[in-house]
C-alpha cells in the first residue's frame, strides 16, 4: 500500500541538557482503499469525517498504517486522530503527535554553530513490499509560524527516504527522514555571556589604575569582578550538556576568568614588591642615625629613600607593562576567537 505522508510542525523545543528535540505537530497520512468506496446512491456526499467518541467503533475497524517515530526516547502523545473517507475510497488520517527524540548537538563550537536533528518515521512491522510510505511532495513539511525554543531559530528542513535492510528477516523497511537545522541565536549568547564577561575583564583592568599603594581597593575590585564572572560562568553552564568536547563558550568564559585572575595576581605581586621594599627600608633606617652622614667613601642613597626603594620602582614598572599588555592580549584573543568560531 502506498502511503503519502506530510507533517505540520507547531513547536520545536531544544533540550540541551539531555541533547533531545521535543516536537509537536500533525502527522497526515493518505492512502487509497478500494473496499471503502462510498455508496452514496442519490445523495451528494463527497466524504465522511470520523472523529470523536461516536466514531471510534467505525474507526477501529478501518485499517491504518503503523508509522511512528523511530529511535524516539518517549512518545508524549499520538492520539487516534481524525479520519476522513472520501467518495472514491481515498482516506486521510490526521494525528496530533508529540515526539521526544535524540538530537546529538554539535557542541564543538557551541553556541555559535547550527545543529542538525533527524526525525525518522518508520513502520513497526510492515516491510517495504507491504507498506510503501513516501513524502507527499517536496513541500510535505509545513513549518510556518512554528514556535522554537527561546534562543534558537529554525533553519532549513529537508526530507529524505531510505530503505533499511534487516538481516534477521532478510527484508527491507522504508523509513522517512525529516532533517531539521536549529541554530542558536548568536545575539542571545552575546547578550547573556559575552558582554557580562567582557565587562568583568574591563573592570579588573581598571583596578590597575588605582594608586599602587591602595592594595585593598585593588584586590576588592578584582575579586568582585572575579566573583561576578564566576556567577555568569555558572549560569551559562547550568543548561549545557555535561560533555567532554571543548565548547566555544567554555573557551571564552575560561579565558575571561584567566584574565581576571591575572589582574588579581598582578595586584598581589605589586603589593608584595612594595611591602618588601618598605620592610627593607625600615630595617636599614633603624641601623642609621637620624641624619644622612657620609662615612668614608660611602654615601647614603637619598634617591632610593625618596622614591621608596627598588621594590617600589619595580612595582611601578610592572603596572605600566601590565596596563599595555593586558588590553592588547585580550583584544588579540577576541580577534582569534571570533575568527575561528564565527
Tab-separated table of C-alpha atoms in Angstrom:
chain	number	residue	atom	x	y	z
A	1	UNK	CA	0.000	0.000	0.000
A	2	UNK	CA	1.359	3.402	-0.976
A	3	UNK	CA	1.155	5.949	1.875
A	4	UNK	CA	1.648	9.660	1.212
A	5	UNK	CA	2.932	11.369	4.347
A	6	UNK	CA	3.068	15.044	5.272
A	7	UNK	CA	3.569	16.958	8.522
A	8	UNK	CA	2.591	20.281	10.035
A	9	UNK	CA	5.019	21.293	12.794
A	10	UNK	CA	3.753	23.615	15.528
A	11	UNK	CA	6.622	23.740	18.018
A	12	UNK	CA	10.226	22.602	18.381
A	13	UNK	CA	11.918	22.680	21.771
A	14	UNK	CA	15.637	22.024	22.179
A	15	UNK	CA	16.564	20.177	25.374
A	16	UNK	CA	20.274	20.984	25.594
A	17	UNK	CA	20.979	19.168	28.859
A	18	UNK	CA	19.698	15.807	27.512
A	19	UNK	CA	20.505	16.519	23.838
A	20	UNK	CA	16.943	15.908	22.714
A	21	UNK	CA	14.423	17.617	20.479
A	22	UNK	CA	10.784	17.895	21.530
A	23	UNK	CA	8.477	18.216	18.517
A	24	UNK	CA	4.722	18.623	18.336
A	25	UNK	CA	2.538	18.811	15.253
A	26	UNK	CA	0.166	16.934	12.968
A	27	UNK	CA	1.121	13.741	11.152
A	28	UNK	CA	-1.000	13.382	7.999
A	29	UNK	CA	-1.197	10.060	6.132
A	30	UNK	CA	-3.161	9.471	2.918
A	31	UNK	CA	-3.840	6.245	1.026
A	32	UNK	CA	-6.430	4.562	-1.205
A	33	UNK	CA	-8.597	1.660	-0.103
A	34	UNK	CA	-10.951	0.383	-2.852
A	35	UNK	CA	-13.014	-1.507	-0.279
A	36	UNK	CA	-14.079	1.754	1.370
A	37	UNK	CA	-15.678	3.450	-1.601
A	38	UNK	CA	-18.798	5.292	-0.529
A	39	UNK	CA	-22.077	4.045	-1.948
A	40	UNK	CA	-23.984	7.310	-1.746
A	41	UNK	CA	-26.791	6.477	-4.122
A	42	UNK	CA	-28.697	9.623	-4.971
A	43	UNK	CA	-27.080	11.593	-2.134
A	44	UNK	CA	-24.331	14.077	-2.946
A	45	UNK	CA	-21.828	13.052	-0.265
A	46	UNK	CA	-18.204	13.778	-1.030
A	47	UNK	CA	-16.672	12.475	2.184
A	48	UNK	CA	-17.426	11.126	5.623
A	49	UNK	CA	-15.489	12.544	8.608
A	50	UNK	CA	-14.889	10.186	11.516
A	51	UNK	CA	-13.744	11.710	14.786
A	52	UNK	CA	-14.590	11.690	18.457
A	53	UNK	CA	-16.086	9.036	20.682
A	54	UNK	CA	-19.104	8.400	18.474
A	55	UNK	CA	-16.928	7.375	15.533
A	56	UNK	CA	-14.471	5.234	17.490
A	57	UNK	CA	-16.285	1.987	16.737
A	58	UNK	CA	-16.079	2.675	12.996
A	59	UNK	CA	-12.507	3.949	13.029
A	60	UNK	CA	-11.258	0.893	14.914
A	61	UNK	CA	-12.492	-1.329	12.077
A	62	UNK	CA	-10.578	0.603	9.409
A	63	UNK	CA	-7.043	-0.488	8.564
A	64	UNK	CA	-4.490	2.224	9.272
A	65	UNK	CA	-0.693	2.439	8.845
A	66	UNK	CA	1.548	1.985	11.858
A	67	UNK	CA	4.071	4.731	11.138
A	68	UNK	CA	5.694	6.158	14.239
A	69	UNK	CA	8.888	7.941	15.238
A	70	UNK	CA	11.773	5.506	15.252
A	71	UNK	CA	14.501	5.785	17.900
A	72	UNK	CA	12.388	8.146	19.949
A	73	UNK	CA	13.099	8.401	23.635
A	74	UNK	CA	9.468	8.953	24.520
A	75	UNK	CA	6.197	9.387	22.672
A	76	UNK	CA	4.371	12.005	24.708
A	77	UNK	CA	1.276	11.756	22.560
A	78	UNK	CA	-0.056	10.123	19.393
A	79	UNK	CA	-3.853	10.137	19.562
A	80	UNK	CA	-6.437	8.309	17.468
A	81	UNK	CA	-6.806	11.423	15.387
A	82	UNK	CA	-9.212	12.388	12.672
A	83	UNK	CA	-10.108	10.050	9.784
A	84	UNK	CA	-11.817	11.216	6.604
A	85	UNK	CA	-13.096	8.780	3.964
A	86	UNK	CA	-13.695	10.324	0.547
A	87	UNK	CA	-16.114	9.153	-2.088
A	88	UNK	CA	-13.567	7.275	-4.207
A	89	UNK	CA	-12.045	5.377	-1.281
A	90	UNK	CA	-9.313	7.909	-0.543
A	91	UNK	CA	-8.522	8.093	3.189
A	92	UNK	CA	-6.865	10.922	5.085
A	93	UNK	CA	-5.749	10.260	8.649
A	94	UNK	CA	-4.561	13.186	10.798
A	95	UNK	CA	-2.873	12.559	14.155
A	96	UNK	CA	-1.701	15.071	16.725
A	97	UNK	CA	1.784	13.835	17.658
A	98	UNK	CA	4.362	14.817	20.262
A	99	UNK	CA	7.785	13.217	19.896
A	100	UNK	CA	10.892	13.386	22.067
A	101	UNK	CA	13.812	12.074	20.028
A	102	UNK	CA	17.609	12.267	20.392
A	103	UNK	CA	19.492	15.031	18.640
A	104	UNK	CA	23.245	14.886	19.137
A	105	UNK	CA	24.193	18.554	19.250
A	106	UNK	CA	27.409	19.681	17.615
A	107	UNK	CA	28.991	21.123	20.740
A	108	UNK	CA	32.473	21.802	19.406
A	109	UNK	CA	31.553	25.415	18.630
A	110	UNK	CA	28.525	25.762	20.908
A	111	UNK	CA	26.662	28.143	20.822
A	112	UNK	CA	27.973	29.568	17.549
A	113	UNK	CA	27.052	26.790	15.129
A	114	UNK	CA	23.957	25.008	13.821
A	115	UNK	CA	22.722	21.579	14.888
A	116	UNK	CA	21.182	19.010	12.540
A	117	UNK	CA	18.439	16.897	14.070
A	118	UNK	CA	16.881	13.929	12.289
A	119	UNK	CA	13.369	12.639	12.913
A	120	UNK	CA	12.842	9.145	11.475
A	121	UNK	CA	9.350	7.812	10.729
A	122	UNK	CA	9.128	4.094	10.100
A	123	UNK	CA	6.687	1.209	10.230
A	124	UNK	CA	6.806	-1.060	13.243
A	125	UNK	CA	6.198	-4.308	11.385
A	126	UNK	CA	5.425	-3.872	7.676
A	127	UNK	CA	8.109	-4.449	5.075
A	128	UNK	CA	8.572	-2.281	2.010
A	129	UNK	CA	6.663	-4.711	-0.221
A	130	UNK	CA	3.701	-4.436	2.151
A	131	UNK	CA	3.818	-0.758	3.128
A	132	UNK	CA	5.440	1.866	0.935
A	133	UNK	CA	5.471	5.221	2.772
A	134	UNK	CA	6.724	8.301	0.930
A	135	UNK	CA	6.689	12.041	1.428
A	136	UNK	CA	3.714	13.555	-0.355
A	137	UNK	CA	5.779	16.121	-2.256
A	138	UNK	CA	8.846	18.322	-1.918
A	139	UNK	CA	6.956	20.620	0.456
A	140	UNK	CA	5.420	17.890	2.568
A	141	UNK	CA	6.549	19.536	5.826
A	142	UNK	CA	4.923	22.817	6.844
A	143	UNK	CA	6.822	24.937	9.377
A	144	UNK	CA	5.061	28.261	9.011
A	145	UNK	CA	4.680	30.159	12.323
A	146	UNK	CA	6.466	27.363	14.181
A	147	UNK	CA	7.385	28.067	17.816
A	148	UNK	CA	11.056	27.357	18.549
A	149	UNK	CA	12.931	27.255	21.849
A	150	UNK	CA	13.905	30.630	23.239
A	151	UNK	CA	17.374	31.444	21.969
A	152	UNK	CA	17.066	29.258	18.847
A	153	UNK	CA	15.863	29.688	15.288
A	154	UNK	CA	14.756	27.011	12.842
A	155	UNK	CA	16.824	26.895	9.666
A	156	UNK	CA	16.311	24.530	6.753
A	157	UNK	CA	14.049	21.462	6.773
A	158	UNK	CA	14.811	18.668	4.305
A	159	UNK	CA	13.076	15.358	3.664
A	160	UNK	CA	14.574	12.061	2.542
A	161	UNK	CA	13.568	8.424	2.092
A	162	UNK	CA	15.748	5.405	2.835
A	163	UNK	CA	15.389	1.636	2.692
A	164	UNK	CA	16.841	-0.078	5.748
A	165	UNK	CA	17.838	-3.718	5.420
A	166	UNK	CA	17.042	-6.076	8.304
A	167	UNK	CA	19.471	-9.049	8.314
A	168	UNK	CA	17.394	-11.080	10.763
A	169	UNK	CA	14.373	-11.158	8.432
A	170	UNK	CA	16.309	-10.585	5.182
A	171	UNK	CA	13.998	-7.830	4.101
A	172	UNK	CA	13.843	-4.040	3.976
A	173	UNK	CA	11.699	-1.414	5.631
A	174	UNK	CA	11.070	2.023	4.184
A	175	UNK	CA	11.741	4.915	6.541
A	176	UNK	CA	11.124	8.625	6.115
A	177	UNK	CA	13.633	11.170	7.373
A	178	UNK	CA	12.982	14.762	8.361
A	179	UNK	CA	16.264	16.662	8.772
A	180	UNK	CA	15.916	19.945	10.661
A	181	UNK	CA	18.593	22.540	11.302
A	182	UNK	CA	18.307	24.529	14.532
A	183	UNK	CA	20.687	27.421	15.087
A	184	UNK	CA	21.347	29.182	18.404
A	185	UNK	CA	20.823	32.925	18.241
A	186	UNK	CA	24.262	34.479	18.475
A	187	UNK	CA	22.720	37.602	19.990
A	188	UNK	CA	21.458	35.587	22.945
A	189	UNK	CA	24.935	34.297	23.795
A	190	UNK	CA	26.499	37.704	23.261
A	191	UNK	CA	23.962	39.474	25.471
A	192	UNK	CA	23.971	36.975	28.332
A	193	UNK	CA	27.560	35.721	28.307
A	194	UNK	CA	29.996	37.656	26.134
A	195	UNK	CA	29.032	41.185	27.241
A	196	UNK	CA	28.941	40.463	31.022
A	197	UNK	CA	32.232	38.563	30.919
A	198	UNK	CA	33.893	41.333	28.883
A	199	UNK	CA	32.682	43.937	31.386
A	200	UNK	CA	34.154	41.895	34.231
A	201	UNK	CA	37.510	41.735	32.425
A	202	UNK	CA	37.369	45.509	31.825
A	203	UNK	CA	36.570	46.176	35.491
A	204	UNK	CA	39.527	44.067	36.575
A	205	UNK	CA	41.711	46.052	34.154
A	206	UNK	CA	40.545	49.387	35.579
A	207	UNK	CA	41.733	48.305	39.017
A	208	UNK	CA	45.317	48.617	37.736
A	209	UNK	CA	44.840	52.385	37.508
A	210	UNK	CA	44.130	52.652	41.251
A	211	UNK	CA	47.079	54.063	43.188
A	212	UNK	CA	49.666	51.368	43.700
A	213	UNK	CA	49.620	51.924	47.441
A	214	UNK	CA	45.874	51.139	47.591
A	215	UNK	CA	46.270	47.358	47.562
A	216	UNK	CA	42.979	46.752	49.386
A	217	UNK	CA	40.964	48.779	46.874
A	218	UNK	CA	42.645	46.976	44.010
A	219	UNK	CA	42.039	43.487	45.390
A	220	UNK	CA	38.418	44.245	46.302
A	221	UNK	CA	37.711	45.483	42.760
A	222	UNK	CA	39.372	42.470	41.142
A	223	UNK	CA	37.701	39.963	43.484
A	224	UNK	CA	34.260	41.472	42.809
A	225	UNK	CA	34.932	41.100	39.094
A	226	UNK	CA	36.072	37.517	39.612
A	227	UNK	CA	33.010	36.558	41.665
A	228	UNK	CA	30.643	38.208	39.168
A	229	UNK	CA	32.320	36.415	36.267
A	230	UNK	CA	32.088	33.112	38.146
A	231	UNK	CA	28.335	33.647	38.632
A	232	UNK	CA	27.821	34.254	34.904
A	233	UNK	CA	30.029	31.254	34.153
A	234	UNK	CA	27.900	29.002	36.365
A	235	UNK	CA	24.599	30.293	34.961
A	236	UNK	CA	25.865	29.656	31.430
A	237	UNK	CA	26.779	26.040	32.193
A	238	UNK	CA	23.604	25.241	34.074
A	239	UNK	CA	21.825	24.161	30.854
A	240	UNK	CA	24.856	22.975	28.896
A	241	UNK	CA	25.285	19.200	28.443
A	242	UNK	CA	27.980	17.558	30.541
A	243	UNK	CA	30.217	16.502	27.664
A	244	UNK	CA	33.930	16.241	27.057
A	245	UNK	CA	34.018	18.481	23.977
A	246	UNK	CA	35.808	21.817	24.287
A	247	UNK	CA	32.984	24.227	23.535
A	248	UNK	CA	33.379	27.754	22.250
A	249	UNK	CA	31.515	29.175	25.236
A	250	UNK	CA	33.821	27.257	27.583
A	251	UNK	CA	36.887	28.697	25.840
A	252	UNK	CA	35.567	32.259	26.126
A	253	UNK	CA	34.431	32.143	29.763
A	254	UNK	CA	37.531	30.246	30.845
A	255	UNK	CA	39.839	32.729	29.147
A	256	UNK	CA	37.989	35.684	30.687
A	257	UNK	CA	38.366	34.142	34.142
A	258	UNK	CA	42.080	33.666	33.423
A	259	UNK	CA	42.477	37.344	32.510
A	260	UNK	CA	40.709	38.440	35.700
A	261	UNK	CA	42.857	36.077	37.770
A	262	UNK	CA	45.949	37.544	36.086
A	263	UNK	CA	44.830	41.042	37.147
A	264	UNK	CA	44.441	39.831	40.735
A	265	UNK	CA	47.846	38.183	40.629
A	266	UNK	CA	49.447	41.388	39.308
A	267	UNK	CA	47.978	43.399	42.191
A	268	UNK	CA	49.280	40.882	44.720
A	269	UNK	CA	52.790	40.872	43.196
A	270	UNK	CA	52.898	44.683	43.071
A	271	UNK	CA	51.823	44.895	46.714
A	272	UNK	CA	54.413	42.274	47.684
A	273	UNK	CA	57.175	44.268	45.973
A	274	UNK	CA	56.163	47.449	47.799
A	275	UNK	CA	55.853	45.642	51.146
A	276	UNK	CA	59.293	44.072	50.722
A	277	UNK	CA	60.811	47.432	49.811
A	278	UNK	CA	59.144	49.125	52.780
A	279	UNK	CA	60.350	46.422	55.155
A	280	UNK	CA	63.898	46.684	53.823
A	281	UNK	CA	63.807	50.470	54.142
A	282	UNK	CA	62.653	50.295	57.771
A	283	UNK	CA	65.343	47.806	58.688
A	284	UNK	CA	68.037	49.921	57.046
A	285	UNK	CA	66.792	53.158	58.637
A	286	UNK	CA	66.988	51.621	62.108
A	287	UNK	CA	70.697	50.896	61.612
A	288	UNK	CA	71.439	54.506	60.642
A	289	UNK	CA	71.428	57.791	62.520
A	290	UNK	CA	68.706	60.325	62.120
A	291	UNK	CA	70.958	62.322	59.790
A	292	UNK	CA	72.368	61.283	56.458
A	293	UNK	CA	76.115	61.288	57.096
A	294	UNK	CA	78.906	60.435	54.769
A	295	UNK	CA	81.085	57.672	56.179
A	296	UNK	CA	84.356	57.247	54.339
A	297	UNK	CA	83.743	56.899	50.615
A	298	UNK	CA	80.171	55.548	51.057
A	299	UNK	CA	77.169	57.841	50.697
A	300	UNK	CA	73.588	57.064	51.559
A	301	UNK	CA	71.257	56.594	48.571
A	302	UNK	CA	68.973	59.542	49.158
A	303	UNK	CA	67.116	58.986	45.830
A	304	UNK	CA	66.235	55.449	46.855
A	305	UNK	CA	64.967	56.711	50.189
A	306	UNK	CA	62.901	59.412	48.484
A	307	UNK	CA	61.372	57.152	45.843
A	308	UNK	CA	60.562	54.301	48.171
A	309	UNK	CA	63.198	51.800	47.102
A	310	UNK	CA	63.811	49.477	44.215
A	311	UNK	CA	60.711	47.395	45.021
A	312	UNK	CA	58.541	50.445	44.576
A	313	UNK	CA	60.171	51.175	41.215
A	314	UNK	CA	59.679	47.527	40.156
A	315	UNK	CA	56.001	47.678	41.135
A	316	UNK	CA	55.522	50.852	39.100
A	317	UNK	CA	57.251	49.247	36.126
A	318	UNK	CA	55.056	46.131	36.452
A	319	UNK	CA	51.952	48.322	36.456
A	320	UNK	CA	52.989	50.170	33.314
A	321	UNK	CA	53.770	46.966	31.423
A	322	UNK	CA	50.538	45.323	32.586
A	323	UNK	CA	48.445	48.331	31.503
A	324	UNK	CA	49.744	47.891	27.952
A	325	UNK	CA	49.925	44.108	27.607
A	326	UNK	CA	46.582	43.322	29.277
A	327	UNK	CA	44.260	45.035	26.736
A	328	UNK	CA	46.467	44.058	23.787
A	329	UNK	CA	46.356	40.369	24.721
A	330	UNK	CA	42.594	40.451	25.372
A	331	UNK	CA	41.900	42.129	22.024
A	332	UNK	CA	44.172	39.611	20.298
A	333	UNK	CA	42.289	36.746	21.950
A	334	UNK	CA	38.926	38.151	20.817
A	335	UNK	CA	40.166	38.586	17.256
A	336	UNK	CA	41.395	34.995	17.102
A	337	UNK	CA	38.303	33.660	18.901
A	338	UNK	CA	35.690	35.235	16.610
A	339	UNK	CA	37.753	34.444	13.519
A	340	UNK	CA	37.998	30.752	14.398
A	341	UNK	CA	34.466	30.116	15.686
A	342	UNK	CA	32.398	32.593	13.682
